[in-house]
Short mmCIF file of N, CA and C in Angstrom, two decimals:
data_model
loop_
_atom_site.label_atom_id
_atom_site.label_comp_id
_atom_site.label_asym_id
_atom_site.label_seq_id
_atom_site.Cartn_x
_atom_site.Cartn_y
_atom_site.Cartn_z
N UNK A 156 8.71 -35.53 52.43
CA UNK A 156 8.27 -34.85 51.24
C UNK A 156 8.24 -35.85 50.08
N UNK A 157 6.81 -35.70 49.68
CA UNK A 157 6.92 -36.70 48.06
C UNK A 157 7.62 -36.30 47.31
N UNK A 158 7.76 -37.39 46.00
CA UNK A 158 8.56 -36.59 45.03
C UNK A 158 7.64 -36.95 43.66
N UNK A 159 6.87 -36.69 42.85
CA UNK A 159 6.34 -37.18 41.72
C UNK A 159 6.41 -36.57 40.53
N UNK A 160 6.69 -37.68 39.59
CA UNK A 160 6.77 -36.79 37.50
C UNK A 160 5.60 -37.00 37.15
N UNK A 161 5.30 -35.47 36.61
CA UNK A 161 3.89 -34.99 35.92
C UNK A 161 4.41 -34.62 34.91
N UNK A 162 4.67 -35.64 33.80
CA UNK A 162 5.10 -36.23 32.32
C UNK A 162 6.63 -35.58 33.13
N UNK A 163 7.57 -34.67 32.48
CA UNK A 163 8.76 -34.42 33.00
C UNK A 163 9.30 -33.41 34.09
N UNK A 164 7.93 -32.87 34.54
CA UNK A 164 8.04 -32.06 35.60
C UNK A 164 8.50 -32.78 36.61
N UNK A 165 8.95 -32.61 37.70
CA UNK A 165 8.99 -33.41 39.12
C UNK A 165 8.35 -32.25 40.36
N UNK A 166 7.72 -33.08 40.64
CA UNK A 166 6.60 -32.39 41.88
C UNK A 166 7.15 -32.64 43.29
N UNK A 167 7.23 -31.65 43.94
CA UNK A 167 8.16 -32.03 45.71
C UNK A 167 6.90 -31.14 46.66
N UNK A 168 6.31 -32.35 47.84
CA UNK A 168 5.52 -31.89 48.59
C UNK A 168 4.58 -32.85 48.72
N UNK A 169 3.65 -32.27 49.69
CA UNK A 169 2.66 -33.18 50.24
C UNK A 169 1.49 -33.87 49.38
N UNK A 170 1.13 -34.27 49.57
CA UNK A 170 0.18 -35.04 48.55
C UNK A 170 -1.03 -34.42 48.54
N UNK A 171 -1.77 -32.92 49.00
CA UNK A 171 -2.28 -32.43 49.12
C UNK A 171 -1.98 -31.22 47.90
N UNK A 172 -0.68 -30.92 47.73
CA UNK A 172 0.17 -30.05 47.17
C UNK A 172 0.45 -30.45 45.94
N UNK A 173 0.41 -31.87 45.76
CA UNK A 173 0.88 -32.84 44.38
C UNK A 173 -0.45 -32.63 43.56
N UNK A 174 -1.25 -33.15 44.48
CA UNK A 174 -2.65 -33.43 43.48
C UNK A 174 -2.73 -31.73 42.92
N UNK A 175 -3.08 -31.05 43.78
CA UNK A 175 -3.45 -29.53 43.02
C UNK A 175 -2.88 -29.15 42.19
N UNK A 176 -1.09 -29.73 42.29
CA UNK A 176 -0.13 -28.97 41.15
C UNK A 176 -0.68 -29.53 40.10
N UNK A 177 -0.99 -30.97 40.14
CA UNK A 177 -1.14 -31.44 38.69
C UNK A 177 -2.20 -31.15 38.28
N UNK A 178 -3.69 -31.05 39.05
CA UNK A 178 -4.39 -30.29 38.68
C UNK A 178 -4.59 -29.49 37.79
N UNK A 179 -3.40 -28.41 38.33
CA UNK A 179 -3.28 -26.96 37.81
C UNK A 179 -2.01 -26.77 36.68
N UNK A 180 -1.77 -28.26 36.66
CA UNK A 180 -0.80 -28.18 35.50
C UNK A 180 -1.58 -28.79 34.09
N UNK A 181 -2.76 -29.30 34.48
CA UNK A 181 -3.99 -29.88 33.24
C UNK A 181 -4.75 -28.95 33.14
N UNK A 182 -4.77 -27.84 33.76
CA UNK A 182 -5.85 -26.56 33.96
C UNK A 182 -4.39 -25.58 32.46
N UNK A 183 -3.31 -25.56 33.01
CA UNK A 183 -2.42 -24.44 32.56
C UNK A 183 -2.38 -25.45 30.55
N UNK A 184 -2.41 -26.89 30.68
CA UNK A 184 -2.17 -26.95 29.27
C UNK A 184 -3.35 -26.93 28.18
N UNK A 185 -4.45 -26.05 28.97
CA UNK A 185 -5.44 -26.42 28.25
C UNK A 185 -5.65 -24.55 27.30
N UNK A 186 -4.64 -24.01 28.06
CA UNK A 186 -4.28 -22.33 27.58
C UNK A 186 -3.22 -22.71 26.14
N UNK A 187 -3.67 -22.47 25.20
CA UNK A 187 -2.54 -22.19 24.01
C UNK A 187 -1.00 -21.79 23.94
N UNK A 188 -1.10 -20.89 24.79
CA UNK A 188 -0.04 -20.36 25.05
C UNK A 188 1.24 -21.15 25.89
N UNK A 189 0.81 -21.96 26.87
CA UNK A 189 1.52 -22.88 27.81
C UNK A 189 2.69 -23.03 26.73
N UNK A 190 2.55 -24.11 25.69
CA UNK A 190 3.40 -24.42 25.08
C UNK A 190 4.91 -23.35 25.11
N UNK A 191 5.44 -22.03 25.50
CA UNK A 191 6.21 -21.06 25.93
C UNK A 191 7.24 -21.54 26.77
N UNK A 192 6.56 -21.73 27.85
CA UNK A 192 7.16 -22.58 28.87
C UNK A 192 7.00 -23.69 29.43
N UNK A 193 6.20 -24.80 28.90
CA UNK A 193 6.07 -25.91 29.70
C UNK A 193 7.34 -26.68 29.37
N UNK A 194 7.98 -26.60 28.49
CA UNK A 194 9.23 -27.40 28.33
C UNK A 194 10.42 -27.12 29.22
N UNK A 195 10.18 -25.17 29.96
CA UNK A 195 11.31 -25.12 30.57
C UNK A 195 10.84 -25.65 32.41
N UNK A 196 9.83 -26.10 32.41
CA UNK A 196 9.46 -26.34 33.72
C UNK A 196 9.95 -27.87 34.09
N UNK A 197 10.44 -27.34 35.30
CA UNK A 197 11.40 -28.64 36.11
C UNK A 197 10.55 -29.28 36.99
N UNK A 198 11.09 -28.47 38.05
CA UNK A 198 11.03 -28.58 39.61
C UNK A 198 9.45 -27.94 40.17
N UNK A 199 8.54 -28.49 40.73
CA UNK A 199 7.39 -27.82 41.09
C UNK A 199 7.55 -27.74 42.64
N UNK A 200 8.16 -27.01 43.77
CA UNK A 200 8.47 -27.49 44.95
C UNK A 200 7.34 -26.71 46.15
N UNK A 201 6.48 -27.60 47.08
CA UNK A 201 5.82 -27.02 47.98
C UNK A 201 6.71 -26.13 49.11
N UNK A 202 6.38 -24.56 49.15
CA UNK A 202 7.79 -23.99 49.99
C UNK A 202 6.88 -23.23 51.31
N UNK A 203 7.52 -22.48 51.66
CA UNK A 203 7.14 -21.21 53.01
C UNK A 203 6.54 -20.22 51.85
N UNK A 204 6.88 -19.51 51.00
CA UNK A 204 6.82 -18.66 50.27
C UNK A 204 7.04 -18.95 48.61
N UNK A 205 6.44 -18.16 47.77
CA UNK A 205 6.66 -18.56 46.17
C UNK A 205 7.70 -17.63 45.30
N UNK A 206 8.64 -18.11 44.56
CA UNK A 206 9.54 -17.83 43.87
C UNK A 206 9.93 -18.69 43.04
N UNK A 207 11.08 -17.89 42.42
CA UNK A 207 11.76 -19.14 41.20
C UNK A 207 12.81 -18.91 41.35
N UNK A 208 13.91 -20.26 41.08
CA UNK A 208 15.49 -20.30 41.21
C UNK A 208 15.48 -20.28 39.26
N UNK A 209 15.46 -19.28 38.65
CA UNK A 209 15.47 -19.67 37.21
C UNK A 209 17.19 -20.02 36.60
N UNK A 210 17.86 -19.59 37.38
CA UNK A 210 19.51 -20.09 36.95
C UNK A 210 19.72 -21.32 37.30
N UNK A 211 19.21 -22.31 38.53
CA UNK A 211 19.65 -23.51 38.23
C UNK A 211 19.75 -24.28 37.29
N UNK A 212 20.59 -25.13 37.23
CA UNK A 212 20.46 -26.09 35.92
C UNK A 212 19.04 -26.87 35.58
N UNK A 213 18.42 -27.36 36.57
CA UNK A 213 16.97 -27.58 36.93
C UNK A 213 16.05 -26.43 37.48
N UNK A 214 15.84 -25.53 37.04
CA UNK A 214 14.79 -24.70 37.74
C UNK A 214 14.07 -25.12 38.85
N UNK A 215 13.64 -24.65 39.44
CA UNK A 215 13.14 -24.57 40.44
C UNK A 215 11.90 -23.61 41.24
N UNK A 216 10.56 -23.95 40.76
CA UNK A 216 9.79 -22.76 41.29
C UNK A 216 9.26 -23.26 42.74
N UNK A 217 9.43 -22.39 43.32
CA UNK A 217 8.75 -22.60 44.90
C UNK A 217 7.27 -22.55 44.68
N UNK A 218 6.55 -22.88 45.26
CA UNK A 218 4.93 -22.70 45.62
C UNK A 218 4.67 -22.54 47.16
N UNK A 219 3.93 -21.54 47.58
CA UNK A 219 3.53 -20.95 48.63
C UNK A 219 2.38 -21.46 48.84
N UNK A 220 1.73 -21.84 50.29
CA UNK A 220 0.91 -22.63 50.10
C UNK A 220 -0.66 -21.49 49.67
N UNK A 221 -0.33 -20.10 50.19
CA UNK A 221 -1.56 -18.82 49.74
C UNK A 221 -1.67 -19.26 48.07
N UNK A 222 -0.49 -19.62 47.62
CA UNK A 222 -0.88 -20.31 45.81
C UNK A 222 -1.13 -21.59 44.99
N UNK A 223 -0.52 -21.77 45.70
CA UNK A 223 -1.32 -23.21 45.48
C UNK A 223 -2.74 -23.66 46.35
N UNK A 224 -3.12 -23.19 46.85
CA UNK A 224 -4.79 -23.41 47.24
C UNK A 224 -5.51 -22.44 46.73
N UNK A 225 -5.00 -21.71 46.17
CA UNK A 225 -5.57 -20.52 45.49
C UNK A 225 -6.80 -21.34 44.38
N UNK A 226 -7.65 -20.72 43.63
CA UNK A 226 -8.27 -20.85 42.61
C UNK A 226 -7.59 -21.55 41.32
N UNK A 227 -7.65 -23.15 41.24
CA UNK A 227 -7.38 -23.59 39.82
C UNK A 227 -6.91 -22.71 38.75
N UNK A 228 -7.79 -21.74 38.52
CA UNK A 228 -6.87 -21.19 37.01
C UNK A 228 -5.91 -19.71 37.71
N UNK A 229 -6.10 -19.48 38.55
CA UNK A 229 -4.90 -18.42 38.79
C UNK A 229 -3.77 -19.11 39.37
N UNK A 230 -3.51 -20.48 39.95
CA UNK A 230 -2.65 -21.33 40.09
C UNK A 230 -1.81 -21.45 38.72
N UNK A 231 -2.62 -21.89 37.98
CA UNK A 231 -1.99 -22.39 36.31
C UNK A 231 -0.99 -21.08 35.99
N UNK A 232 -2.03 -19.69 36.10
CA UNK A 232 -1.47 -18.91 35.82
C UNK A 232 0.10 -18.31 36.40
N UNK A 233 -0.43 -18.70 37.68
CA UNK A 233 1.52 -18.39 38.61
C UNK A 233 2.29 -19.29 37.92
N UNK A 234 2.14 -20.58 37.94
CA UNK A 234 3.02 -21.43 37.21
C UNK A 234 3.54 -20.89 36.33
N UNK A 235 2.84 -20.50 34.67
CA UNK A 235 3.17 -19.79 33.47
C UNK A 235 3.99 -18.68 33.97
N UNK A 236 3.78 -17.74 34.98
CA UNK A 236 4.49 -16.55 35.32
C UNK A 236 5.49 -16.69 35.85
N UNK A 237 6.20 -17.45 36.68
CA UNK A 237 7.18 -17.96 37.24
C UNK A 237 8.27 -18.88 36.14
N UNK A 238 7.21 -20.09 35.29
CA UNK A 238 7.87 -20.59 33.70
C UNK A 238 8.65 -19.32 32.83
N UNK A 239 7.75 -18.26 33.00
CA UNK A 239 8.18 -17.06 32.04
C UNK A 239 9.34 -16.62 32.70
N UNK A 240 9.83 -16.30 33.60
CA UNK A 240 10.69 -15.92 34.42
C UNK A 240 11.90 -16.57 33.86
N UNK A 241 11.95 -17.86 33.81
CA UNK A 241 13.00 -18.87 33.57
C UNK A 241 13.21 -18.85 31.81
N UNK A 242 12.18 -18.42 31.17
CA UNK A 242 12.51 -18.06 29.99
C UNK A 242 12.91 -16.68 29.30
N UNK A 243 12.67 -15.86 30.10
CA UNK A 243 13.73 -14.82 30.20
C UNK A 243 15.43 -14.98 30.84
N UNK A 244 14.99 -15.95 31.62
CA UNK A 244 16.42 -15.64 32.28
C UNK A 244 17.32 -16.60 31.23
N UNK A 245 16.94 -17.61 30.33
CA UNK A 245 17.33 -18.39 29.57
C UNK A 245 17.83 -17.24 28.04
N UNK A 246 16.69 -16.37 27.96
CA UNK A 246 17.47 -15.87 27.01
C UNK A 246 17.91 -14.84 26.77
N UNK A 247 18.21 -14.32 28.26
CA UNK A 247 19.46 -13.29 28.39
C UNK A 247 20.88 -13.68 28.27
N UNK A 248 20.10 -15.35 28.68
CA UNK A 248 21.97 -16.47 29.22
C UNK A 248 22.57 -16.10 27.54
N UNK A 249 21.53 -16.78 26.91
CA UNK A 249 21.94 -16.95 25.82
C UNK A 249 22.70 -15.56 24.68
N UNK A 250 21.88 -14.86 25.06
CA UNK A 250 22.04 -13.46 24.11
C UNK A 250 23.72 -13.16 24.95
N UNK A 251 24.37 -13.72 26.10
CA UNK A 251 25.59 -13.22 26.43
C UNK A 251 26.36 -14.48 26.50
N UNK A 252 26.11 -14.86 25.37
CA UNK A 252 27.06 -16.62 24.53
C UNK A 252 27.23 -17.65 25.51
N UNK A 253 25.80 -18.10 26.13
CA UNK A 253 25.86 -18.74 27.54
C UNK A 253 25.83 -18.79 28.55
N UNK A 254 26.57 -17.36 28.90
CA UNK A 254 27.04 -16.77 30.44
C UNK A 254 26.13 -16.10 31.03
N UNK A 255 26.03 -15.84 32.30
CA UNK A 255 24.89 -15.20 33.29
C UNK A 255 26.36 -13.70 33.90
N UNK A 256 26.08 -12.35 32.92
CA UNK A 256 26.97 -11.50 33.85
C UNK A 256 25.94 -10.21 34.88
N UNK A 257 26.20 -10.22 35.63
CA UNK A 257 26.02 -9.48 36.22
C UNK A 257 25.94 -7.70 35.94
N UNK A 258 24.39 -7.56 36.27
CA UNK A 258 24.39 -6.34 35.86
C UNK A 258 24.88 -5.38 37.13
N UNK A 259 25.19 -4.27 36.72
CA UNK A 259 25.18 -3.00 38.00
C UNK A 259 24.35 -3.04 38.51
N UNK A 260 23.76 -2.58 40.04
CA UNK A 260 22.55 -2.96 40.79
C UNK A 260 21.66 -1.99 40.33
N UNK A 261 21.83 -0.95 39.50
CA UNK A 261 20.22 0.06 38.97
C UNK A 261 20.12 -0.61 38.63
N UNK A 262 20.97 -0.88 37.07
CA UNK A 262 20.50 -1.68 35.64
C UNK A 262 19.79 -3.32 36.29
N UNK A 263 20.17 -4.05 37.25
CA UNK A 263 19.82 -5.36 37.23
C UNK A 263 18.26 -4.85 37.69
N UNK A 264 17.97 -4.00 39.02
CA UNK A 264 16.28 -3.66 39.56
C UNK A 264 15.73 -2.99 38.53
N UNK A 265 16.21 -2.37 37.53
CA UNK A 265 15.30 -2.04 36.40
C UNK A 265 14.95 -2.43 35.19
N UNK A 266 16.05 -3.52 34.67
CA UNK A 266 15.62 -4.99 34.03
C UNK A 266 14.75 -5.95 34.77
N UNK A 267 14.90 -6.23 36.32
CA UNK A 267 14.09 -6.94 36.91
C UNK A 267 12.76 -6.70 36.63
N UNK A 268 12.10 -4.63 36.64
CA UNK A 268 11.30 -4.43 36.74
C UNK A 268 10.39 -4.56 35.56
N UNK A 269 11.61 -4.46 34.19
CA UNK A 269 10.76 -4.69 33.04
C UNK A 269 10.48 -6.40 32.92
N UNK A 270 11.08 -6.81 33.73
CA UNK A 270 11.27 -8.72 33.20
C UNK A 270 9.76 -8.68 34.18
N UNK A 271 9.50 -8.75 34.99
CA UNK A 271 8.28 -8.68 36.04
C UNK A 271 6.84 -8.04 34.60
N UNK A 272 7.22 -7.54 34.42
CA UNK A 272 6.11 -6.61 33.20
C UNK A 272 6.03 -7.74 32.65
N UNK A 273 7.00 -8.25 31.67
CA UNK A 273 6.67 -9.05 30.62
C UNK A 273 6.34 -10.57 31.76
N UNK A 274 6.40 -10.78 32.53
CA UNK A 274 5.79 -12.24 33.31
C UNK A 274 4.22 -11.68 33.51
N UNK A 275 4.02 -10.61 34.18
CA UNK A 275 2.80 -10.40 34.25
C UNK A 275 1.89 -10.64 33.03
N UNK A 276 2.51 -9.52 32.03
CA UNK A 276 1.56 -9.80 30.71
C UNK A 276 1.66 -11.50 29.93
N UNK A 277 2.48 -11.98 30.02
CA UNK A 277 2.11 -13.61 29.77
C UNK A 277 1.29 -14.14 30.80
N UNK A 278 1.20 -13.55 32.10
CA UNK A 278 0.16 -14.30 33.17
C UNK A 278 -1.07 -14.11 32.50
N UNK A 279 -1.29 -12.72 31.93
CA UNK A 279 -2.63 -12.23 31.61
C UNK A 279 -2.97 -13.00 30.41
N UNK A 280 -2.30 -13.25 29.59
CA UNK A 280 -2.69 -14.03 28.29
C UNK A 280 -3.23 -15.29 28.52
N UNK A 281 -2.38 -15.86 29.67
CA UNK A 281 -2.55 -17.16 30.23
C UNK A 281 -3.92 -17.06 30.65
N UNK A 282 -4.29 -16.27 31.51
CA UNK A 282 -5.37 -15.66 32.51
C UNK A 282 -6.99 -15.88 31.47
N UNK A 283 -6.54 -14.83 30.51
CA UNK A 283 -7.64 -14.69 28.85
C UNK A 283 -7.92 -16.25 28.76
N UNK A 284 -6.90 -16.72 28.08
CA UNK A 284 -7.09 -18.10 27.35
C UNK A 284 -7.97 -18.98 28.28
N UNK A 285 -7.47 -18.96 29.32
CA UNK A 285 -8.53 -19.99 30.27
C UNK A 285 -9.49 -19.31 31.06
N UNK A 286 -10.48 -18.02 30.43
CA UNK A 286 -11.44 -17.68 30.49
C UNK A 286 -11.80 -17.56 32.33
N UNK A 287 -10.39 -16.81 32.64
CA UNK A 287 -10.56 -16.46 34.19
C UNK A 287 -11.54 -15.37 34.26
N UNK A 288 -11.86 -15.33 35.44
CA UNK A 288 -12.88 -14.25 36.19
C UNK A 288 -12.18 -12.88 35.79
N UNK A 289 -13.45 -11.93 35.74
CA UNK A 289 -13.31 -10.42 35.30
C UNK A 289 -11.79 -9.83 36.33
N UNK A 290 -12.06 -10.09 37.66
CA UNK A 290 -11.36 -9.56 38.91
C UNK A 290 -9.76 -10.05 38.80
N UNK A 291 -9.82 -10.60 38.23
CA UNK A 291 -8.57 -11.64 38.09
C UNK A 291 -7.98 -10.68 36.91
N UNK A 292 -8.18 -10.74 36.26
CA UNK A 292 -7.53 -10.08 34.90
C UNK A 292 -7.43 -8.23 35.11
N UNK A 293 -8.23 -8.23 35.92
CA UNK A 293 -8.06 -6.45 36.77
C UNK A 293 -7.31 -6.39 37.42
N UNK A 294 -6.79 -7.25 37.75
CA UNK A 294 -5.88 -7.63 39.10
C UNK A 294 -4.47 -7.45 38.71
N UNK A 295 -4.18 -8.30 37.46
CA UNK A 295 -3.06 -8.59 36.71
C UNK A 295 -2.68 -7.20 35.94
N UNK A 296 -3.91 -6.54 35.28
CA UNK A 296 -3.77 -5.04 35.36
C UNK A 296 -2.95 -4.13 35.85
N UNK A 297 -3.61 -4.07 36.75
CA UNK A 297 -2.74 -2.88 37.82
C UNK A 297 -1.85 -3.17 38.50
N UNK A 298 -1.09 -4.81 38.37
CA UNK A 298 -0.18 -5.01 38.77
C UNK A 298 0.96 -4.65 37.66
N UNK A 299 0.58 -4.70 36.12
CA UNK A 299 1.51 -4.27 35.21
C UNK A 299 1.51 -2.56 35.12
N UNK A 300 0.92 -1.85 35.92
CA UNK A 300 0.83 -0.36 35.67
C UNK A 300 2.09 -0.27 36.97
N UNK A 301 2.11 -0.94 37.82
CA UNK A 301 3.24 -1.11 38.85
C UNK A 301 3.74 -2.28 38.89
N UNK A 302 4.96 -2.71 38.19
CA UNK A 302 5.38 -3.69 38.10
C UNK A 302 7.20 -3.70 39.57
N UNK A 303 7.07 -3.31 39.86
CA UNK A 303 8.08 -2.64 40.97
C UNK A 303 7.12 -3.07 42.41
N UNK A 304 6.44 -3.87 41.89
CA UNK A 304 5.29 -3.74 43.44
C UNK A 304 6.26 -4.70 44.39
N UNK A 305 7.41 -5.83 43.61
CA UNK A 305 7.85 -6.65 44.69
C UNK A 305 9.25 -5.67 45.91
N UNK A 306 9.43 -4.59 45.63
CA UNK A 306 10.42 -3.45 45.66
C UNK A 306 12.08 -4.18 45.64
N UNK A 307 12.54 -3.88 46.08
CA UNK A 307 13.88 -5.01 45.78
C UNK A 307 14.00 -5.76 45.19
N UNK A 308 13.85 -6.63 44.33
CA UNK A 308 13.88 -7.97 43.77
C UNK A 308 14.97 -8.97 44.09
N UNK A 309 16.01 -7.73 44.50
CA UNK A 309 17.48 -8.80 45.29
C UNK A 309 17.39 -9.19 46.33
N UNK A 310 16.47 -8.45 47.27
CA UNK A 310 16.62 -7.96 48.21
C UNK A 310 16.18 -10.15 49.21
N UNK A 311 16.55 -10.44 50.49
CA UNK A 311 15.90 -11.38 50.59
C UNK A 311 15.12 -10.65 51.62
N UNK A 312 15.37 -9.69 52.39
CA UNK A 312 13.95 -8.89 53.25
C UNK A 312 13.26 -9.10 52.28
N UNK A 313 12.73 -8.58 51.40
CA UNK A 313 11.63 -8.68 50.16
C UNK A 313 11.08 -9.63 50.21
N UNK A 314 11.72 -11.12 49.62
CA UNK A 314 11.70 -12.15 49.51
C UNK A 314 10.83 -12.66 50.71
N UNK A 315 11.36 -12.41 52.30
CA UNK A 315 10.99 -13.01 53.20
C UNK A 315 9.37 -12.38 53.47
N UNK A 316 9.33 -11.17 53.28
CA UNK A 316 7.96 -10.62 53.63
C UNK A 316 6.60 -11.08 52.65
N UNK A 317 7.37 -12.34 51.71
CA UNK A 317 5.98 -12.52 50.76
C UNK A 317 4.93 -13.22 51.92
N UNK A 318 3.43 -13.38 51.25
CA UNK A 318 2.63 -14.21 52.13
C UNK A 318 2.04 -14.77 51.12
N UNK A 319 2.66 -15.03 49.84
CA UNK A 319 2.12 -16.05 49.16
C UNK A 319 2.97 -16.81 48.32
#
């Protein structure tokens, strides 16, 4: 596995996987909005499936390979949505004087479900700004009218059944 810095990002994966990220990381800074999260973005890692480790000390977003070969600007856009993730989870740390506590398991899947809302709707802004396709932004839609679509969010069954 390569390892390459795209300015302070670090990119992990094939060189097939490198070129597109950076690609899609010159595609994502050309959206206004980037500026949100490009500072909290670490780790860009080629995986089985896509997620984010947003509590590490280095973040960590996975890339699936269904997303990263995906379409240039809806790539950019997962990036930003996954970035957003880590900037929520940054300033919940913060709002509890640093610390990461643990919610009760409703309260954590129904904060999850509103934190998922607000990643989506920064995807969509992201989405606007770089003048994505009609279908794309319909898409992002009705994924915020059901934002519960991942069902568990703890869950790693969940986790394991992604295909992208």
């Amino acid at each position: 596995m390569a390892r390459v810095l795209f300015e302070h990002i670090q990119l992990q994966g094939s060189a097939g996987f490198i070129a597109r990220t950076q690609a899609a990381l010159v595609c994502l800074r050309t959206a206004d909005c980037h500026a949100e999260v490009w500072g909290l973005l670490a780790v860009l890692r080629k995986a089985k499936r896509s997620g984010v480790c947003a509590y590490e000390a280095l973040p960590v977003i996975n890339v699936g390979e269904k997303t990263w070969t995906s379409p240039m600007i809806w790539y950019a856009s997962g990036i930003a949505h996954e970035g957003f993730h880590i900037k929520l989870y940054r300033e919940a740390k913060m709002r509890n004087g640093g610390h990461w506590s643990e919610a009760d398991t409703f309260g954590a899947v129904k904060e999850a479900v509103e934190e998922e809302k607000k990643c989506l709707e920064f995807q969509l802004r992201v989405l606007q700004e770089l003048k994505a396709e009609d279908c794309d932004l319909e898409y992002v839609r009705a994924l915020m009218e059901s934002p519960d679509y991942l069902g568990d969010p703890f869950s790693l069954k969940d986790y394991l059944r992604r295909d992208w």
